[in-house]
Structure formats: structure tokens, C-alpha cells
Amino acid sequence: MWRRLGLAKADFIRLFFGETDLAGFREASKVTRTGNEGVLEALLSCVEPSEPDFNIVLS
């Protein structure tokens, strides 16, 4: 189980929208963590990347 994940908010948003992956952040030393990394990978596998400019209300 993850105990702690350190990642800048902007980087987390890029990760969430599928603009990058966790491996890229590890290589750039932009993420700190303790615990099982598989938990975050499992969470991200449940999220389908979407367009950040989506229309919230359509008429």
C-alpha cells in the first residue's frame, strides 16, 4: 500500500490527463514515494484520459 506520494499538482494533472506517465517522472526525479508503486498504477489504469478542454454544459 502507498504511504506517501510526492508530486507537484501540475505534474499530477498532466499524469491524470495522460500527457505523461509515471516512468517519465521517475526518470526526471519529479516524484518521491514510499510503499507499493503498483497501487498508483492500478488507480491510473481505471481512469480514461480525457480532453482538458471538454465542454461541461452542452445546449
PDB file of N, CA, C and O in Angstrom:
ATOM      1  N   MET A   1       0.850  -1.186   0.000  1.00  0.00           N
ATOM      2  CA  MET A   1       0.000   0.000   0.000  1.00  0.00           C
ATOM      3  C   MET A   1       0.888   1.238   0.000  1.00  0.00           C
ATOM      4  O   MET A   1       1.924   1.277   0.626  1.00  0.00           O
ATOM      5  N   TRP A   2       0.445   2.249  -0.720  1.00  0.00           N
ATOM      6  CA  TRP A   2       1.178   3.517  -0.738  1.00  0.00           C
ATOM      7  C   TRP A   2       1.057   4.182   0.612  1.00  0.00           C
ATOM      8  O   TRP A   2      -0.005   4.204   1.210  1.00  0.00           O
ATOM      9  N   ARG A   3       2.125   4.729   1.050  1.00  0.00           N
ATOM     10  CA  ARG A   3       2.075   5.527   2.264  1.00  0.00           C
ATOM     11  C   ARG A   3       2.201   6.997   1.938  1.00  0.00           C
ATOM     12  O   ARG A   3       1.589   7.824   2.557  1.00  0.00           O
ATOM     13  N   ARG A   4       3.021   7.321   0.921  1.00  0.00           N
ATOM     14  CA  ARG A   4       3.215   8.728   0.583  1.00  0.00           C
ATOM     15  C   ARG A   4       3.643   8.845  -0.877  1.00  0.00           C
ATOM     16  O   ARG A   4       4.457   8.095  -1.354  1.00  0.00           O
ATOM     17  N   LEU A   5       3.066   9.820  -1.540  1.00  0.00           N
ATOM     18  CA  LEU A   5       3.423  10.142  -2.916  1.00  0.00           C
ATOM     19  C   LEU A   5       3.645  11.635  -2.983  1.00  0.00           C
ATOM     20  O   LEU A   5       2.780  12.408  -2.577  1.00  0.00           O
ATOM     21  N   GLY A   6       4.795  12.046  -3.464  1.00  0.00           N
ATOM     22  CA  GLY A   6       5.097  13.462  -3.611  1.00  0.00           C
ATOM     23  C   GLY A   6       5.213  13.810  -5.084  1.00  0.00           C
ATOM     24  O   GLY A   6       6.054  13.257  -5.785  1.00  0.00           O
ATOM     25  N   LEU A   7       4.337  14.705  -5.541  1.00  0.00           N
ATOM     26  CA  LEU A   7       4.303  15.104  -6.935  1.00  0.00           C
ATOM     27  C   LEU A   7       3.674  16.478  -7.015  1.00  0.00           C
ATOM     28  O   LEU A   7       2.689  16.753  -6.332  1.00  0.00           O
ATOM     29  N   ALA A   8       4.235  17.352  -7.826  1.00  0.00           N
ATOM     30  CA  ALA A   8       3.664  18.695  -7.979  1.00  0.00           C
ATOM     31  C   ALA A   8       2.255  18.595  -8.564  1.00  0.00           C
ATOM     32  O   ALA A   8       1.960  17.694  -9.352  1.00  0.00           O
ATOM     33  N   LYS A   9       1.385  19.513  -8.177  1.00  0.00           N
ATOM     34  CA  LYS A   9      -0.010  19.490  -8.638  1.00  0.00           C
ATOM     35  C   LYS A   9      -0.095  19.518 -10.162  1.00  0.00           C
ATOM     36  O   LYS A   9      -0.848  18.747 -10.761  1.00  0.00           O
ATOM     37  N   ALA A  10       0.680  20.390 -10.801  1.00  0.00           N
ATOM     38  CA  ALA A  10       0.653  20.481 -12.267  1.00  0.00           C
ATOM     39  C   ALA A  10       1.089  19.159 -12.901  1.00  0.00           C
ATOM     40  O   ALA A  10       0.525  18.728 -13.908  1.00  0.00           O
ATOM     41  N   ASP A  11       2.077  18.496 -12.295  1.00  0.00           N
ATOM     42  CA  ASP A  11       2.533  17.213 -12.815  1.00  0.00           C
ATOM     43  C   ASP A  11       1.470  16.133 -12.618  1.00  0.00           C
ATOM     44  O   ASP A  11       1.276  15.276 -13.477  1.00  0.00           O
ATOM     45  N   PHE A  12       0.780  16.164 -11.478  1.00  0.00           N
ATOM     46  CA  PHE A  12      -0.295  15.200 -11.251  1.00  0.00           C
ATOM     47  C   PHE A  12      -1.401  15.373 -12.290  1.00  0.00           C
ATOM     48  O   PHE A  12      -1.926  14.394 -12.815  1.00  0.00           O
ATOM     49  N   ILE A  13      -1.737  16.609 -12.621  1.00  0.00           N
ATOM     50  CA  ILE A  13      -2.771  16.866 -13.625  1.00  0.00           C
ATOM     51  C   ILE A  13      -2.326  16.328 -14.981  1.00  0.00           C
ATOM     52  O   ILE A  13      -3.107  15.690 -15.693  1.00  0.00           O
ATOM     53  N   ARG A  14      -1.068  16.555 -15.345  1.00  0.00           N
ATOM     54  CA  ARG A  14      -0.544  16.008 -16.601  1.00  0.00           C
ATOM     55  C   ARG A  14      -0.600  14.493 -16.601  1.00  0.00           C
ATOM     56  O   ARG A  14      -0.939  13.870 -17.609  1.00  0.00           O
ATOM     57  N   LEU A  15      -0.303  13.866 -15.479  1.00  0.00           N
ATOM     58  CA  LEU A  15      -0.371  12.414 -15.340  1.00  0.00           C
ATOM     59  C   LEU A  15      -1.808  11.936 -15.473  1.00  0.00           C
ATOM     60  O   LEU A  15      -2.103  10.994 -16.201  1.00  0.00           O
ATOM     61  N   PHE A  16      -2.729  12.620 -14.809  1.00  0.00           N
ATOM     62  CA  PHE A  16      -4.139  12.241 -14.808  1.00  0.00           C
ATOM     63  C   PHE A  16      -4.750  12.341 -16.204  1.00  0.00           C
ATOM     64  O   PHE A  16      -5.545  11.493 -16.601  1.00  0.00           O
ATOM     65  N   PHE A  17      -4.378  13.370 -16.982  1.00  0.00           N
ATOM     66  CA  PHE A  17      -4.919  13.544 -18.322  1.00  0.00           C
ATOM     67  C   PHE A  17      -4.138  12.755 -19.373  1.00  0.00           C
ATOM     68  O   PHE A  17      -4.411  12.880 -20.561  1.00  0.00           O
ATOM     69  N   GLY A  18      -3.176  11.940 -18.941  1.00  0.00           N
ATOM     70  CA  GLY A  18      -2.469  11.065 -19.862  1.00  0.00           C
ATOM     71  C   GLY A  18      -1.417  11.754 -20.715  1.00  0.00           C
ATOM     72  O   GLY A  18      -0.978  11.206 -21.715  1.00  0.00           O
ATOM     73  N   GLU A  19      -1.008  12.958 -20.337  1.00  0.00           N
ATOM     74  CA  GLU A  19       0.005  13.679 -21.099  1.00  0.00           C
ATOM     75  C   GLU A  19       1.399  13.118 -20.876  1.00  0.00           C
ATOM     76  O   GLU A  19       2.301  13.372 -21.661  1.00  0.00           O
ATOM     77  N   THR A  20       1.578  12.381 -19.810  1.00  0.00           N
ATOM     78  CA  THR A  20       2.863  11.773 -19.481  1.00  0.00           C
ATOM     79  C   THR A  20       2.585  10.524 -18.659  1.00  0.00           C
ATOM     80  O   THR A  20       1.435  10.209 -18.382  1.00  0.00           O
ATOM     81  N   ASP A  21       3.630   9.825 -18.267  1.00  0.00           N
ATOM     82  CA  ASP A  21       3.435   8.641 -17.436  1.00  0.00           C
ATOM     83  C   ASP A  21       4.353   8.709 -16.217  1.00  0.00           C
ATOM     84  O   ASP A  21       5.241   9.555 -16.125  1.00  0.00           O
ATOM     85  N   LEU A  22       4.121   7.815 -15.307  1.00  0.00           N
ATOM     86  CA  LEU A  22       4.860   7.816 -14.049  1.00  0.00           C
ATOM     87  C   LEU A  22       6.346   7.532 -14.284  1.00  0.00           C
ATOM     88  O   LEU A  22       7.204   8.087 -13.602  1.00  0.00           O
ATOM     89  N   ALA A  23       6.656   6.715 -15.279  1.00  0.00           N
ATOM     90  CA  ALA A  23       8.056   6.403 -15.578  1.00  0.00           C
ATOM     91  C   ALA A  23       8.828   7.667 -15.955  1.00  0.00           C
ATOM     92  O   ALA A  23       9.981   7.838 -15.550  1.00  0.00           O
ATOM     93  N   GLY A  24       8.199   8.550 -16.709  1.00  0.00           N
ATOM     94  CA  GLY A  24       8.848   9.807 -17.077  1.00  0.00           C
ATOM     95  C   GLY A  24       9.166  10.662 -15.868  1.00  0.00           C
ATOM     96  O   GLY A  24      10.227  11.293 -15.801  1.00  0.00           O
ATOM     97  N   PHE A  25       8.261  10.693 -14.904  1.00  0.00           N
ATOM     98  CA  PHE A  25       8.509  11.457 -13.682  1.00  0.00           C
ATOM     99  C   PHE A  25       9.620  10.821 -12.856  1.00  0.00           C
ATOM    100  O   PHE A  25      10.428  11.524 -12.255  1.00  0.00           O
ATOM    101  N   ARG A  26       9.656   9.493 -12.823  1.00  0.00           N
ATOM    102  CA  ARG A  26      10.746   8.823 -12.087  1.00  0.00           C
ATOM    103  C   ARG A  26      12.095   9.162 -12.714  1.00  0.00           C
ATOM    104  O   ARG A  26      13.049   9.461 -12.007  1.00  0.00           O
ATOM    105  N   GLU A  27      12.169   9.098 -14.057  1.00  0.00           N
ATOM    106  CA  GLU A  27      13.429   9.386 -14.743  1.00  0.00           C
ATOM    107  C   GLU A  27      13.883  10.824 -14.511  1.00  0.00           C
ATOM    108  O   GLU A  27      15.076  11.098 -14.416  1.00  0.00           O
ATOM    109  N   ALA A  28      12.928  11.752 -14.433  1.00  0.00           N
ATOM    110  CA  ALA A  28      13.251  13.161 -14.206  1.00  0.00           C
ATOM    111  C   ALA A  28      13.369  13.492 -12.726  1.00  0.00           C
ATOM    112  O   ALA A  28      13.558  14.651 -12.362  1.00  0.00           O
ATOM    113  N   SER A  29      13.238  12.501 -11.867  1.00  0.00           N
ATOM    114  CA  SER A  29      13.298  12.674 -10.407  1.00  0.00           C
ATOM    115  C   SER A  29      12.270  13.689  -9.923  1.00  0.00           C
ATOM    116  O   SER A  29      12.540  14.497  -9.039  1.00  0.00           O
ATOM    117  N   LYS A  30      11.053  13.674 -10.508  1.00  0.00           N
ATOM    118  CA  LYS A  30      10.000  14.598 -10.116  1.00  0.00           C
ATOM    119  C   LYS A  30       8.995  13.980  -9.154  1.00  0.00           C
ATOM    120  O   LYS A  30       8.042  14.634  -8.765  1.00  0.00           O
ATOM    121  N   VAL A  31       9.185  12.733  -8.791  1.00  0.00           N
ATOM    122  CA  VAL A  31       8.245  12.074  -7.898  1.00  0.00           C
ATOM    123  C   VAL A  31       9.015  11.418  -6.763  1.00  0.00           C
ATOM    124  O   VAL A  31      10.098  10.883  -6.955  1.00  0.00           O
ATOM    125  N   THR A  32       8.466  11.531  -5.565  1.00  0.00           N
ATOM    126  CA  THR A  32       9.011  10.815  -4.417  1.00  0.00           C
ATOM    127  C   THR A  32       7.910   9.904  -3.903  1.00  0.00           C
ATOM    128  O   THR A  32       6.728  10.240  -3.985  1.00  0.00           O
ATOM    129  N   ARG A  33       8.295   8.753  -3.396  1.00  0.00           N
ATOM    130  CA  ARG A  33       7.280   7.815  -2.948  1.00  0.00           C
ATOM    131  C   ARG A  33       7.842   6.882  -1.890  1.00  0.00           C
ATOM    132  O   ARG A  33       9.046   6.677  -1.812  1.00  0.00           O
ATOM    133  N   THR A  34       6.950   6.339  -1.098  1.00  0.00           N
ATOM    134  CA  THR A  34       7.263   5.242  -0.204  1.00  0.00           C
ATOM    135  C   THR A  34       6.117   4.254  -0.327  1.00  0.00           C
ATOM    136  O   THR A  34       4.967   4.646  -0.528  1.00  0.00           O
ATOM    137  N   GLY A  35       6.411   3.003  -0.273  1.00  0.00           N
ATOM    138  CA  GLY A  35       5.359   1.991  -0.353  1.00  0.00           C
ATOM    139  C   GLY A  35       5.293   1.338  -1.728  1.00  0.00           C
ATOM    140  O   GLY A  35       6.232   1.377  -2.509  1.00  0.00           O
ATOM    141  N   ASN A  36       4.151   0.732  -2.042  1.00  0.00           N
ATOM    142  CA  ASN A  36       3.936  -0.052  -3.251  1.00  0.00           C
ATOM    143  C   ASN A  36       3.501   0.824  -4.416  1.00  0.00           C
ATOM    144  O   ASN A  36       2.408   1.354  -4.427  1.00  0.00           O
ATOM    145  N   GLU A  37       4.344   0.920  -5.430  1.00  0.00           N
ATOM    146  CA  GLU A  37       4.038   1.745  -6.591  1.00  0.00           C
ATOM    147  C   GLU A  37       2.894   1.164  -7.422  1.00  0.00           C
ATOM    148  O   GLU A  37       2.225   1.879  -8.163  1.00  0.00           O
ATOM    149  N   GLY A  38       2.620  -0.111  -7.301  1.00  0.00           N
ATOM    150  CA  GLY A  38       1.553  -0.749  -8.054  1.00  0.00           C
ATOM    151  C   GLY A  38       0.177  -0.181  -7.751  1.00  0.00           C
ATOM    152  O   GLY A  38      -0.734  -0.248  -8.585  1.00  0.00           O
ATOM    153  N   VAL A  39      -0.006   0.405  -6.578  1.00  0.00           N
ATOM    154  CA  VAL A  39      -1.303   0.978  -6.208  1.00  0.00           C
ATOM    155  C   VAL A  39      -1.647   2.158  -7.117  1.00  0.00           C
ATOM    156  O   VAL A  39      -2.766   2.255  -7.617  1.00  0.00           O
ATOM    157  N   LEU A  40      -0.700   3.059  -7.352  1.00  0.00           N
ATOM    158  CA  LEU A  40      -0.959   4.191  -8.233  1.00  0.00           C
ATOM    159  C   LEU A  40      -1.167   3.718  -9.672  1.00  0.00           C
ATOM    160  O   LEU A  40      -2.050   4.204 -10.369  1.00  0.00           O
ATOM    161  N   GLU A  41      -0.378   2.759 -10.113  1.00  0.00           N
ATOM    162  CA  GLU A  41      -0.545   2.202 -11.462  1.00  0.00           C
ATOM    163  C   GLU A  41      -1.952   1.616 -11.614  1.00  0.00           C
ATOM    164  O   GLU A  41      -2.598   1.803 -12.647  1.00  0.00           O
ATOM    165  N   ALA A  42      -2.449   0.911 -10.596  1.00  0.00           N
ATOM    166  CA  ALA A  42      -3.795   0.336 -10.647  1.00  0.00           C
ATOM    167  C   ALA A  42      -4.854   1.435 -10.712  1.00  0.00           C
ATOM    168  O   ALA A  42      -5.822   1.332 -11.474  1.00  0.00           O
ATOM    169  N   LEU A  43      -4.680   2.498  -9.935  1.00  0.00           N
ATOM    170  CA  LEU A  43      -5.620   3.615  -9.955  1.00  0.00           C
ATOM    171  C   LEU A  43      -5.647   4.271 -11.336  1.00  0.00           C
ATOM    172  O   LEU A  43      -6.720   4.508 -11.901  1.00  0.00           O
ATOM    173  N   LEU A  44      -4.480   4.538 -11.903  1.00  0.00           N
ATOM    174  CA  LEU A  44      -4.408   5.181 -13.213  1.00  0.00           C
ATOM    175  C   LEU A  44      -4.965   4.289 -14.319  1.00  0.00           C
ATOM    176  O   LEU A  44      -5.478   4.791 -15.313  1.00  0.00           O
ATOM    177  N   SER A  45      -4.914   2.974 -14.139  1.00  0.00           N
ATOM    178  CA  SER A  45      -5.460   2.084 -15.156  1.00  0.00           C
ATOM    179  C   SER A  45      -6.990   2.142 -15.187  1.00  0.00           C
ATOM    180  O   SER A  45      -7.598   1.737 -16.174  1.00  0.00           O
ATOM    181  N   CYS A  46      -7.602   2.668 -14.133  1.00  0.00           N
ATOM    182  CA  CYS A  46      -9.063   2.800 -14.066  1.00  0.00           C
ATOM    183  C   CYS A  46      -9.560   4.122 -14.648  1.00  0.00           C
ATOM    184  O   CYS A  46     -10.761   4.323 -14.800  1.00  0.00           O
ATOM    185  N   VAL A  47      -8.651   5.020 -14.960  1.00  0.00           N
ATOM    186  CA  VAL A  47      -9.004   6.351 -15.434  1.00  0.00           C
ATOM    187  C   VAL A  47      -8.746   6.426 -16.930  1.00  0.00           C
ATOM    188  O   VAL A  47      -7.655   6.107 -17.395  1.00  0.00           O
ATOM    189  N   GLU A  48      -9.755   6.845 -17.667  1.00  0.00           N
ATOM    190  CA  GLU A  48      -9.596   7.025 -19.104  1.00  0.00           C
ATOM    191  C   GLU A  48      -9.210   8.469 -19.371  1.00  0.00           C
ATOM    192  O   GLU A  48      -9.941   9.387 -18.997  1.00  0.00           O
ATOM    193  N   PRO A  49      -8.071   8.688 -20.015  1.00  0.00           N
ATOM    194  CA  PRO A  49      -7.666  10.076 -20.294  1.00  0.00           C
ATOM    195  C   PRO A  49      -8.731  10.814 -21.101  1.00  0.00           C
ATOM    196  O   PRO A  49      -9.367  10.246 -21.980  1.00  0.00           O
ATOM    197  N   SER A  50      -8.939  12.062 -20.768  1.00  0.00           N
ATOM    198  CA  SER A  50      -9.935  12.864 -21.466  1.00  0.00           C
ATOM    199  C   SER A  50      -9.303  14.170 -21.926  1.00  0.00           C
ATOM    200  O   SER A  50      -8.177  14.484 -21.589  1.00  0.00           O
ATOM    201  N   GLU A  51     -10.051  14.904 -22.692  1.00  0.00           N
ATOM    202  CA  GLU A  51      -9.598  16.204 -23.175  1.00  0.00           C
ATOM    203  C   GLU A  51      -9.727  17.244 -22.052  1.00  0.00           C
ATOM    204  O   GLU A  51     -10.796  17.365 -21.461  1.00  0.00           O
ATOM    205  N   PRO A  52      -8.681  17.998 -21.766  1.00  0.00           N
ATOM    206  CA  PRO A  52      -8.787  19.013 -20.712  1.00  0.00           C
ATOM    207  C   PRO A  52      -9.694  20.180 -21.110  1.00  0.00           C
ATOM    208  O   PRO A  52     -10.126  20.930 -20.257  1.00  0.00           O
ATOM    209  N   ASP A  53     -10.018  20.321 -22.386  1.00  0.00           N
ATOM    210  CA  ASP A  53     -10.858  21.425 -22.862  1.00  0.00           C
ATOM    211  C   ASP A  53     -12.290  20.979 -23.156  1.00  0.00           C
ATOM    212  O   ASP A  53     -12.955  21.538 -24.021  1.00  0.00           O
ATOM    213  N   PHE A  54     -12.756  19.959 -22.434  1.00  0.00           N
ATOM    214  CA  PHE A  54     -14.096  19.437 -22.707  1.00  0.00           C
ATOM    215  C   PHE A  54     -15.170  20.448 -22.328  1.00  0.00           C
ATOM    216  O   PHE A  54     -14.979  21.292 -21.458  1.00  0.00           O
ATOM    217  N   ASN A  55     -16.331  20.375 -22.997  1.00  0.00           N
ATOM    218  CA  ASN A  55     -17.478  21.228 -22.697  1.00  0.00           C
ATOM    219  C   ASN A  55     -18.244  20.651 -21.516  1.00  0.00           C
ATOM    220  O   ASN A  55     -18.679  19.504 -21.571  1.00  0.00           O
ATOM    221  N   ILE A  56     -18.416  21.422 -20.483  1.00  0.00           N
ATOM    222  CA  ILE A  56     -19.136  20.939 -19.310  1.00  0.00           C
ATOM    223  C   ILE A  56     -20.636  20.958 -19.587  1.00  0.00           C
ATOM    224  O   ILE A  56     -21.342  20.016 -19.247  1.00  0.00           O
ATOM    225  N   VAL A  57     -21.135  21.994 -20.210  1.00  0.00           N
ATOM    226  CA  VAL A  57     -22.565  22.119 -20.491  1.00  0.00           C
ATOM    227  C   VAL A  57     -22.759  22.253 -21.989  1.00  0.00           C
ATOM    228  O   VAL A  57     -22.140  23.086 -22.642  1.00  0.00           O
ATOM    229  N   LEU A  58     -23.590  21.399 -22.527  1.00  0.00           N
ATOM    230  CA  LEU A  58     -23.936  21.474 -23.948  1.00  0.00           C
ATOM    231  C   LEU A  58     -25.412  21.796 -24.051  1.00  0.00           C
ATOM    232  O   LEU A  58     -26.234  21.240 -23.344  1.00  0.00           O
ATOM    233  N   SER A  59     -25.794  22.699 -24.943  1.00  0.00           N
ATOM    234  CA  SER A  59     -27.211  23.043 -25.075  1.00  0.00           C
ATOM    235  C   SER A  59     -27.775  22.521 -26.368  1.00  0.00           C
ATOM    236  O   SER A  59     -27.140  22.088 -27.241  1.00  0.00           O
TER     237      SER A  59
END
